[in-house]
């Protein structure tokens, strides 16, 4: 926090790091944060479906890639039926994720830093998918009239109920 009412907020989510800048002001015992940039409503699709087909196999296969064509390793997949999770899967070193061929409502594939991929019930049993990356800048942490409480030397982020200690996590310049 700088004396000219600017702030720099360093964030980390998983292995991704970033920095958010903005303006701050006080309102009683509250600190109000507003970022310089705000998330823009994104009309980008979650993924590109490059291929889908019926292989008549005993399993449903997803071949997953990042936008740069490298295998999407370690993505988590959940198969749902009637709001219950009926199967879980993780993509392997080749980006291959498999599910048993059975009735399902949807399959959701998640990976840190990427939009979720959701496939509704389909007769196809093979899908080749390229995920669409989020732009990393200003995407994970931004503030729009965000209220943090001040208690002594602590800042409390109400949205996460987390404490930030003066000497370890924030400093006033």
Coordinates of N, CA and C in Angstrom, one line a residue:
X1 N 0.9 -1.2 0.0 CA 0.0 0.0 0.0 C 0.9 1.2 0.0
X2 N 0.6 2.1 -0.9 CA 1.4 3.3 -1.0 C 0.7 4.5 -0.5
X3 N 1.4 5.5 0.0 CA 0.8 6.7 0.6 C 0.0 7.5 -0.4
X4 N 0.3 7.4 -1.7 CA -0.5 8.1 -2.7 C -1.8 7.4 -3.1
X5 N -2.3 6.5 -2.2 CA -3.5 5.8 -2.4 C -3.5 4.7 -3.5
X6 N -2.3 4.3 -3.9 CA -2.2 3.2 -4.9 C -1.8 1.9 -4.1
X7 N -2.1 0.8 -4.7 CA -1.7 -0.5 -4.1 C -1.2 -1.4 -5.1
X8 N -0.4 -2.4 -4.7 CA 0.0 -3.5 -5.5 C -0.3 -4.8 -4.7
X9 N -1.1 -5.7 -5.4 CA -1.5 -6.9 -4.7 C -0.9 -8.1 -5.5
X10 N -0.1 -8.8 -4.9 CA 0.5 -10.0 -5.5 C -0.3 -11.2 -5.1
X11 N -0.7 -12.0 -6.1 CA -1.6 -13.1 -5.9 C -0.9 -14.4 -6.4
X12 N -1.4 -15.5 -5.9 CA -0.9 -16.8 -6.3 C -2.1 -17.8 -6.2
X13 N -2.3 -18.5 -7.3 CA -3.3 -19.5 -7.4 C -2.6 -20.7 -8.0
X14 N -2.4 -21.8 -7.2 CA -1.7 -22.9 -7.7 C -0.3 -22.5 -8.1
X15 N 0.1 -22.8 -9.3 CA 1.4 -22.5 -9.8 C 1.4 -21.2 -10.6
X16 N 0.3 -20.5 -10.6 CA 0.2 -19.2 -11.3 C 0.4 -18.0 -10.4
X17 N 1.1 -17.0 -10.8 CA 1.4 -15.8 -10.0 C 1.0 -14.6 -10.8
X18 N 0.6 -13.6 -10.1 CA 0.3 -12.3 -10.8 C 0.3 -11.2 -9.9
X19 N 0.0 -10.0 -10.5 CA 0.1 -8.8 -9.7 C -1.1 -7.9 -10.1
X20 N -1.8 -7.3 -9.2 CA -2.9 -6.5 -9.4 C -2.6 -5.1 -8.8
X21 N -2.9 -4.0 -9.6 CA -2.7 -2.7 -9.1 C -4.0 -1.9 -9.0
X22 N -4.1 -0.9 -8.2 CA -5.3 -0.1 -8.1 C -5.2 1.0 -7.1
X23 N -6.3 1.5 -6.7 CA -6.4 2.6 -5.7 C -7.1 2.1 -4.5
X24 N -6.7 2.6 -3.3 CA -7.4 2.3 -2.1 C -7.8 3.5 -1.4
X25 N -8.8 3.4 -0.5 CA -9.2 4.5 0.4 C -9.8 3.9 1.7
X26 N -9.9 4.7 2.7 CA -10.5 4.2 4.0 C -11.9 4.7 4.1
X27 N -12.7 3.8 4.8 CA -14.1 4.2 5.2 C -14.3 3.6 6.5
X28 N -14.0 4.4 7.6 CA -14.1 3.9 9.0 C -13.0 2.9 9.2
X29 N -13.4 1.7 9.7 CA -12.4 0.6 9.9 C -12.3 -0.3 8.7
X30 N -12.7 0.2 7.6 CA -12.6 -0.6 6.3 C -11.7 0.0 5.3
X31 N -11.0 -0.9 4.6 CA -10.2 -0.5 3.5 C -10.9 -0.9 2.2
X32 N -11.1 0.1 1.3 CA -11.8 -0.2 0.1 C -10.8 -0.3 -1.1
X33 N -10.8 -1.4 -1.8 CA -9.9 -1.6 -2.9 C -10.6 -1.5 -4.3
X34 N -10.0 -0.8 -5.2 CA -10.5 -0.8 -6.6 C -9.4 -1.0 -7.6
X35 N -9.5 -2.0 -8.4 CA -8.4 -2.3 -9.3 C -8.4 -1.3 -10.5
X36 N -7.2 -1.2 -11.1 CA -7.1 -0.3 -12.3 C -7.8 -0.9 -13.5
X37 N -7.8 -2.3 -13.5 CA -8.4 -3.0 -14.6 C -9.4 -3.9 -14.0
X38 N -10.5 -4.2 -14.8 CA -11.5 -5.1 -14.3 C -11.7 -6.2 -15.4
X39 N -12.2 -7.3 -14.9 CA -12.5 -8.4 -15.8 C -13.5 -8.0 -16.9
X40 N -13.2 -8.3 -18.1 CA -14.2 -8.0 -19.2 C -15.0 -9.2 -19.4
X41 N -16.3 -9.0 -19.6 CA -17.2 -10.2 -19.9 C -16.6 -10.9 -21.1
X42 N -16.4 -12.2 -20.9 CA -15.6 -12.9 -21.9 C -16.6 -13.7 -22.8
X43 N -16.6 -13.5 -24.1 CA -17.4 -14.2 -25.0 C -16.6 -15.4 -25.7
X44 N -15.4 -15.6 -25.3 CA -14.6 -16.6 -25.9 C -15.1 -18.0 -25.5
X45 N -15.2 -18.9 -26.4 CA -15.7 -20.3 -26.0 C -14.7 -20.9 -25.0
X46 N -15.2 -21.9 -24.3 CA -14.4 -22.6 -23.3 C -13.4 -23.5 -24.0
X47 N -13.7 -24.0 -25.1 CA -12.8 -24.9 -25.8 C -13.2 -25.0 -27.3
X48 N -12.2 -25.5 -28.0 CA -12.5 -25.8 -29.4 C -12.6 -27.3 -29.5
X49 N -13.7 -27.8 -30.1 CA -13.9 -29.2 -30.3 C -13.4 -29.5 -31.7
X50 N -12.2 -30.1 -31.8 CA -11.5 -30.3 -33.1 C -12.1 -31.6 -33.8
X51 N -12.5 -32.5 -33.0 CA -13.0 -33.8 -33.6 C -13.9 -34.5 -32.6
X52 N -15.0 -35.1 -33.1 CA -15.8 -36.0 -32.3 C -16.3 -37.0 -33.2
X53 N -16.4 -38.2 -32.7 CA -16.9 -39.3 -33.5 C -17.4 -40.5 -32.6
X54 N -18.0 -41.4 -33.3 CA -18.4 -42.7 -32.6 C -17.5 -43.8 -33.0
X55 N -16.8 -44.3 -32.1 CA -15.8 -45.4 -32.3 C -16.4 -46.7 -32.0
X56 N -17.6 -46.8 -31.4 CA -18.2 -48.0 -30.9 C -17.3 -48.8 -30.0
X57 N -16.6 -48.0 -29.1 CA -15.7 -48.7 -28.1 C -16.4 -48.8 -26.8
X58 N -15.8 -49.4 -25.8 CA -16.4 -49.6 -24.5 C -16.1 -48.5 -23.6
X59 N -15.5 -47.4 -24.0 CA -15.2 -46.3 -23.2 C -15.3 -45.0 -24.0
X60 N -15.4 -43.9 -23.2 CA -15.5 -42.6 -23.8 C -14.1 -42.0 -23.6
X61 N -13.5 -41.5 -24.7 CA -12.2 -40.9 -24.6 C -12.2 -39.4 -25.0
X62 N -11.4 -38.7 -24.2 CA -11.1 -37.3 -24.5 C -9.6 -37.2 -24.7
X63 N -9.2 -36.6 -25.8 CA -7.8 -36.3 -26.1 C -7.7 -34.8 -25.9
X64 N -7.0 -34.3 -24.8 CA -7.0 -32.9 -24.4 C -5.7 -32.3 -24.7
X65 N -5.7 -31.1 -25.2 CA -4.5 -30.3 -25.5 C -4.7 -28.9 -25.0
X66 N -3.5 -28.3 -24.7 CA -3.5 -26.8 -24.5 C -3.6 -26.1 -25.9
X67 N -3.7 -24.8 -25.8 CA -3.8 -24.1 -27.1 C -2.6 -24.2 -27.9
X68 N -1.4 -24.5 -27.3 CA -0.2 -24.6 -28.1 C 0.1 -26.1 -28.5
X69 N -1.0 -26.9 -28.5 CA -0.9 -28.3 -28.9 C -0.2 -29.3 -28.1
X70 N 0.3 -28.9 -26.9 CA 0.9 -29.8 -25.9 C -0.2 -30.5 -25.2
X71 N 0.1 -31.7 -24.7 CA -0.9 -32.5 -24.0 C -1.3 -31.8 -22.7
X72 N -2.6 -31.8 -22.4 CA -3.1 -31.3 -21.1 C -3.0 -32.4 -20.1
X73 N -2.0 -32.4 -19.3 CA -1.7 -33.5 -18.3 C -2.3 -33.1 -17.0
X74 N -2.9 -34.0 -16.3 CA -3.4 -33.8 -15.0 C -4.7 -33.1 -14.8
X75 N -5.5 -33.0 -15.9 CA -6.8 -32.4 -15.8 C -7.7 -33.3 -15.1
X76 N -8.6 -32.8 -14.3 CA -9.6 -33.6 -13.6 C -10.9 -33.6 -14.3
X77 N -11.5 -34.8 -14.4 CA -12.7 -35.0 -15.1 C -13.8 -35.7 -14.2
X78 N -15.0 -35.2 -14.3 CA -16.1 -35.7 -13.5 C -17.2 -36.0 -14.4
X79 N -17.8 -37.2 -14.3 CA -19.0 -37.6 -15.0 C -20.2 -37.5 -14.1
X80 N -21.2 -36.9 -14.5 CA -22.4 -36.7 -13.7 C -23.6 -37.4 -14.3
X81 N -24.5 -37.8 -13.4 CA -25.8 -38.4 -13.8 C -26.8 -38.1 -12.7
X82 N -27.9 -37.4 -13.0 CA -28.9 -37.0 -12.0 C -28.2 -36.3 -10.8
X83 N -27.3 -35.3 -11.1 CA -26.6 -34.5 -10.1 C -25.6 -35.2 -9.2
X84 N -25.4 -36.5 -9.5 CA -24.4 -37.3 -8.7 C -23.2 -37.5 -9.6
X85 N -22.0 -37.5 -8.9 CA -20.8 -37.8 -9.6 C -20.7 -39.3 -9.7
X86 N -20.6 -39.8 -10.9 CA -20.6 -41.3 -11.0 C -19.3 -41.8 -11.4
X87 N -18.3 -40.9 -11.9 CA -17.0 -41.4 -12.2 C -16.0 -40.2 -12.3
X88 N -14.8 -40.5 -11.8 CA -13.8 -39.5 -11.9 C -12.6 -40.0 -12.7
X89 N -11.9 -39.1 -13.4 CA -10.8 -39.4 -14.2 C -9.8 -38.3 -14.3
X90 N -8.5 -38.6 -14.5 CA -7.4 -37.6 -14.7 C -6.7 -37.9 -16.0
X91 N -6.4 -36.8 -16.7 CA -5.8 -37.0 -18.0 C -4.3 -37.5 -17.8
X92 N -3.8 -38.4 -18.7 CA -2.5 -38.9 -18.5 C -1.4 -38.1 -19.2
X93 N -0.2 -38.6 -19.3 CA 0.9 -37.9 -19.9 C 0.7 -37.6 -21.4
X94 N -0.3 -38.2 -22.0 CA -0.6 -37.9 -23.4 C -1.8 -37.1 -23.6
X95 N -2.4 -36.6 -22.4 CA -3.6 -35.8 -22.4 C -4.8 -36.6 -22.6
X96 N -4.7 -37.9 -22.5 CA -5.9 -38.8 -22.7 C -6.6 -39.0 -21.3
X97 N -7.9 -38.8 -21.4 CA -8.8 -39.0 -20.3 C -9.9 -40.0 -20.7
X98 N -10.2 -41.0 -19.9 CA -11.2 -42.0 -20.3 C -12.3 -42.1 -19.2
X99 N -13.4 -42.5 -19.7 CA -14.6 -42.7 -18.8 C -15.3 -44.0 -19.3
X100 N -15.9 -44.7 -18.4 CA -16.7 -45.9 -18.9 C -17.8 -45.5 -19.7
X101 N -18.2 -46.3 -20.7 CA -19.3 -45.9 -21.6 C -20.6 -46.3 -20.8
X102 N -21.3 -45.3 -20.4 CA -22.6 -45.5 -19.7 C -23.4 -44.2 -19.8
X103 N -24.6 -44.3 -19.4 CA -25.5 -43.1 -19.4 C -25.0 -42.0 -18.5
X104 N -25.0 -40.8 -19.0 CA -24.5 -39.7 -18.2 C -25.2 -38.4 -18.7
X105 N -25.3 -37.4 -17.8 CA -25.9 -36.1 -18.1 C -24.8 -35.2 -18.7
X106 N -23.7 -35.2 -18.1 CA -22.6 -34.3 -18.5 C -21.2 -34.8 -18.0
X107 N -20.2 -34.3 -18.7 CA -18.8 -34.5 -18.2 C -18.2 -33.2 -18.1
X108 N -17.6 -32.9 -16.9 CA -16.9 -31.6 -16.7 C -15.4 -31.9 -16.5
X109 N -14.6 -31.1 -17.3 CA -13.2 -31.3 -17.2 C -12.6 -29.9 -16.7
X110 N -11.8 -30.0 -15.7 CA -11.2 -28.8 -15.1 C -9.7 -28.8 -15.0
X111 N -9.1 -27.7 -15.1 CA -7.6 -27.6 -14.9 C -7.3 -26.2 -14.5
X112 N -6.4 -26.0 -13.5 CA -6.1 -24.7 -13.0 C -5.7 -23.7 -14.1
X113 N -6.3 -22.6 -14.2 CA -5.9 -21.5 -15.1 C -6.7 -21.6 -16.4
X114 N -7.5 -22.7 -16.6 CA -8.3 -22.8 -17.8 C -9.8 -22.8 -17.5
X115 N -10.6 -22.4 -18.5 CA -12.0 -22.5 -18.3 C -12.4 -24.0 -18.2
X116 N -13.5 -24.3 -17.6 CA -14.0 -25.6 -17.5 C -14.6 -26.0 -18.9
X117 N -14.4 -27.3 -19.2 CA -14.9 -27.9 -20.4 C -16.1 -28.7 -20.0
X118 N -17.3 -28.5 -20.5 CA -18.5 -29.3 -20.2 C -19.0 -29.9 -21.5
X119 N -19.2 -31.2 -21.5 CA -19.8 -31.9 -22.6 C -21.1 -32.5 -22.1
X120 N -22.2 -32.1 -22.7 CA -23.5 -32.7 -22.4 C -23.6 -34.1 -23.0
X121 N -24.5 -34.9 -22.5 CA -24.8 -36.2 -23.0 C -24.7 -36.3 -24.5
X122 N -23.9 -37.2 -25.1 CA -23.6 -37.2 -26.5 C -23.5 -38.7 -26.9
X123 N -23.9 -39.0 -28.2 CA -23.7 -40.3 -28.7 C -22.2 -40.6 -29.0
X124 N -21.4 -39.6 -29.1 CA -20.0 -39.7 -29.5 C -19.3 -40.3 -28.3
X125 N -18.2 -41.1 -28.7 CA -17.4 -41.6 -27.6 C -15.9 -41.3 -27.8
X126 N -15.6 -40.4 -28.7 CA -14.3 -39.8 -28.8 C -14.4 -38.3 -29.1
X127 N -13.6 -37.6 -28.3 CA -13.6 -36.1 -28.4 C -12.1 -35.6 -28.4
X128 N -11.8 -34.8 -29.4 CA -10.4 -34.2 -29.4 C -10.7 -32.7 -29.2
X129 N -10.1 -32.2 -28.1 CA -10.4 -30.9 -27.6 C -9.1 -30.0 -27.3
X130 N -9.2 -28.8 -27.8 CA -8.1 -27.8 -27.5 C -8.7 -26.8 -26.5
X131 N -8.1 -26.6 -25.4 CA -8.7 -25.7 -24.4 C -8.3 -24.3 -24.7
X132 N -9.1 -23.3 -24.4 CA -8.9 -21.9 -24.6 C -8.3 -21.4 -23.3
X133 N -7.1 -20.8 -23.4 CA -6.5 -20.2 -22.2 C -7.1 -18.9 -21.8
X134 N -7.2 -18.7 -20.5 CA -7.5 -17.4 -20.0 C -6.4 -16.5 -20.2
X135 N -6.6 -15.2 -20.5 CA -5.4 -14.3 -20.4 C -5.1 -14.2 -18.9
X136 N -3.8 -14.4 -18.6 CA -3.4 -14.4 -17.2 C -3.5 -13.0 -16.5
X137 N -3.1 -12.0 -17.2 CA -3.1 -10.6 -16.6 C -4.5 -10.3 -16.1
X138 N -4.6 -9.8 -14.9 CA -5.8 -9.3 -14.3 C -7.0 -10.3 -14.3
X139 N -6.8 -11.6 -14.3 CA -7.9 -12.5 -14.5 C -8.3 -13.2 -13.2
X140 N -7.4 -13.3 -12.3 CA -7.7 -14.1 -11.1 C -8.1 -13.2 -9.9
X141 N -7.4 -12.1 -9.7 CA -7.7 -11.3 -8.5 C -7.9 -9.8 -9.0
X142 N -9.1 -9.3 -8.9 CA -9.3 -7.9 -9.2 C -10.3 -7.5 -8.2
X143 N -10.4 -6.2 -7.9 CA -11.2 -5.6 -6.9 C -12.1 -4.5 -7.4
X144 N -13.4 -4.6 -7.1 CA -14.3 -3.6 -7.4 C -15.1 -3.3 -6.2
X145 N -14.7 -2.2 -5.5 CA -15.3 -1.8 -4.2 C -15.2 -2.9 -3.2
X146 N -14.1 -3.6 -3.2 CA -13.8 -4.7 -2.3 C -13.5 -4.1 -0.9
X147 N -14.2 -4.6 0.1 CA -14.1 -4.1 1.5 C -13.3 -5.1 2.3
X148 N -12.2 -4.6 2.9 CA -11.4 -5.4 3.8 C -11.5 -4.7 5.2
X149 N -11.6 -5.4 6.2 CA -11.7 -4.9 7.5 C -10.3 -4.7 8.1
X150 N -10.1 -3.7 8.9 CA -8.8 -3.4 9.6 C -9.1 -3.6 11.1
X151 N -8.3 -4.5 11.6 CA -8.3 -4.8 13.1 C -6.9 -4.8 13.6
X152 N -6.6 -3.7 14.3 CA -5.2 -3.6 14.7 C -4.2 -3.5 13.6
X153 N -3.3 -4.5 13.6 CA -2.3 -4.6 12.5 C -2.7 -5.6 11.5
X154 N -4.0 -6.1 11.5 CA -4.4 -7.1 10.6 C -5.4 -6.5 9.5
X155 N -5.2 -7.0 8.3 CA -6.2 -6.8 7.3 C -7.0 -8.1 7.1
X156 N -8.3 -8.0 7.0 CA -9.1 -9.2 6.9 C -9.9 -9.1 5.6
X157 N -9.7 -10.1 4.7 CA -10.4 -10.2 3.5 C -11.7 -10.9 3.8
X158 N -12.8 -10.1 3.8 CA -14.1 -10.7 4.1 C -14.5 -11.8 3.2
X159 N -14.2 -11.7 1.9 CA -14.6 -12.7 0.9 C -14.0 -14.0 1.1
X160 N -12.8 -14.0 1.7 CA -12.1 -15.3 1.9 C -11.9 -15.6 3.4
X161 N -12.3 -14.7 4.2 CA -12.1 -14.8 5.7 C -10.6 -15.1 6.0
X162 N -9.7 -14.4 5.3 CA -8.3 -14.6 5.6 C -7.7 -13.4 6.2
X163 N -6.7 -13.6 7.0 CA -5.9 -12.6 7.7 C -4.6 -12.3 7.0
X164 N -4.3 -11.0 6.9 CA -3.0 -10.6 6.3 C -2.3 -9.8 7.3
X165 N -1.1 -10.3 7.7 CA -0.3 -9.6 8.8 C 0.6 -8.6 8.2
X166 N 0.7 -7.5 8.9 CA 1.4 -6.3 8.4 C 2.9 -6.6 8.0
X167 N 3.7 -7.3 8.8 CA 5.1 -7.5 8.5 C 5.3 -8.6 7.5
X168 N 4.4 -9.6 7.4 CA 4.6 -10.7 6.6 C 3.9 -10.6 5.2
X169 N 2.7 -10.1 5.1 CA 2.0 -10.1 3.9 C 1.7 -8.8 3.2
X170 N 1.7 -7.7 4.0 CA 1.5 -6.4 3.3 C 2.4 -5.4 4.0
X171 N 2.6 -4.4 3.3 CA 3.4 -3.3 3.9 C 2.8 -2.0 3.4
X172 N 3.0 -1.0 4.3 CA 2.5 0.4 3.9 C 3.8 1.2 3.6
X173 N 3.8 1.7 2.4 CA 5.0 2.4 2.0 C 4.8 3.9 2.1

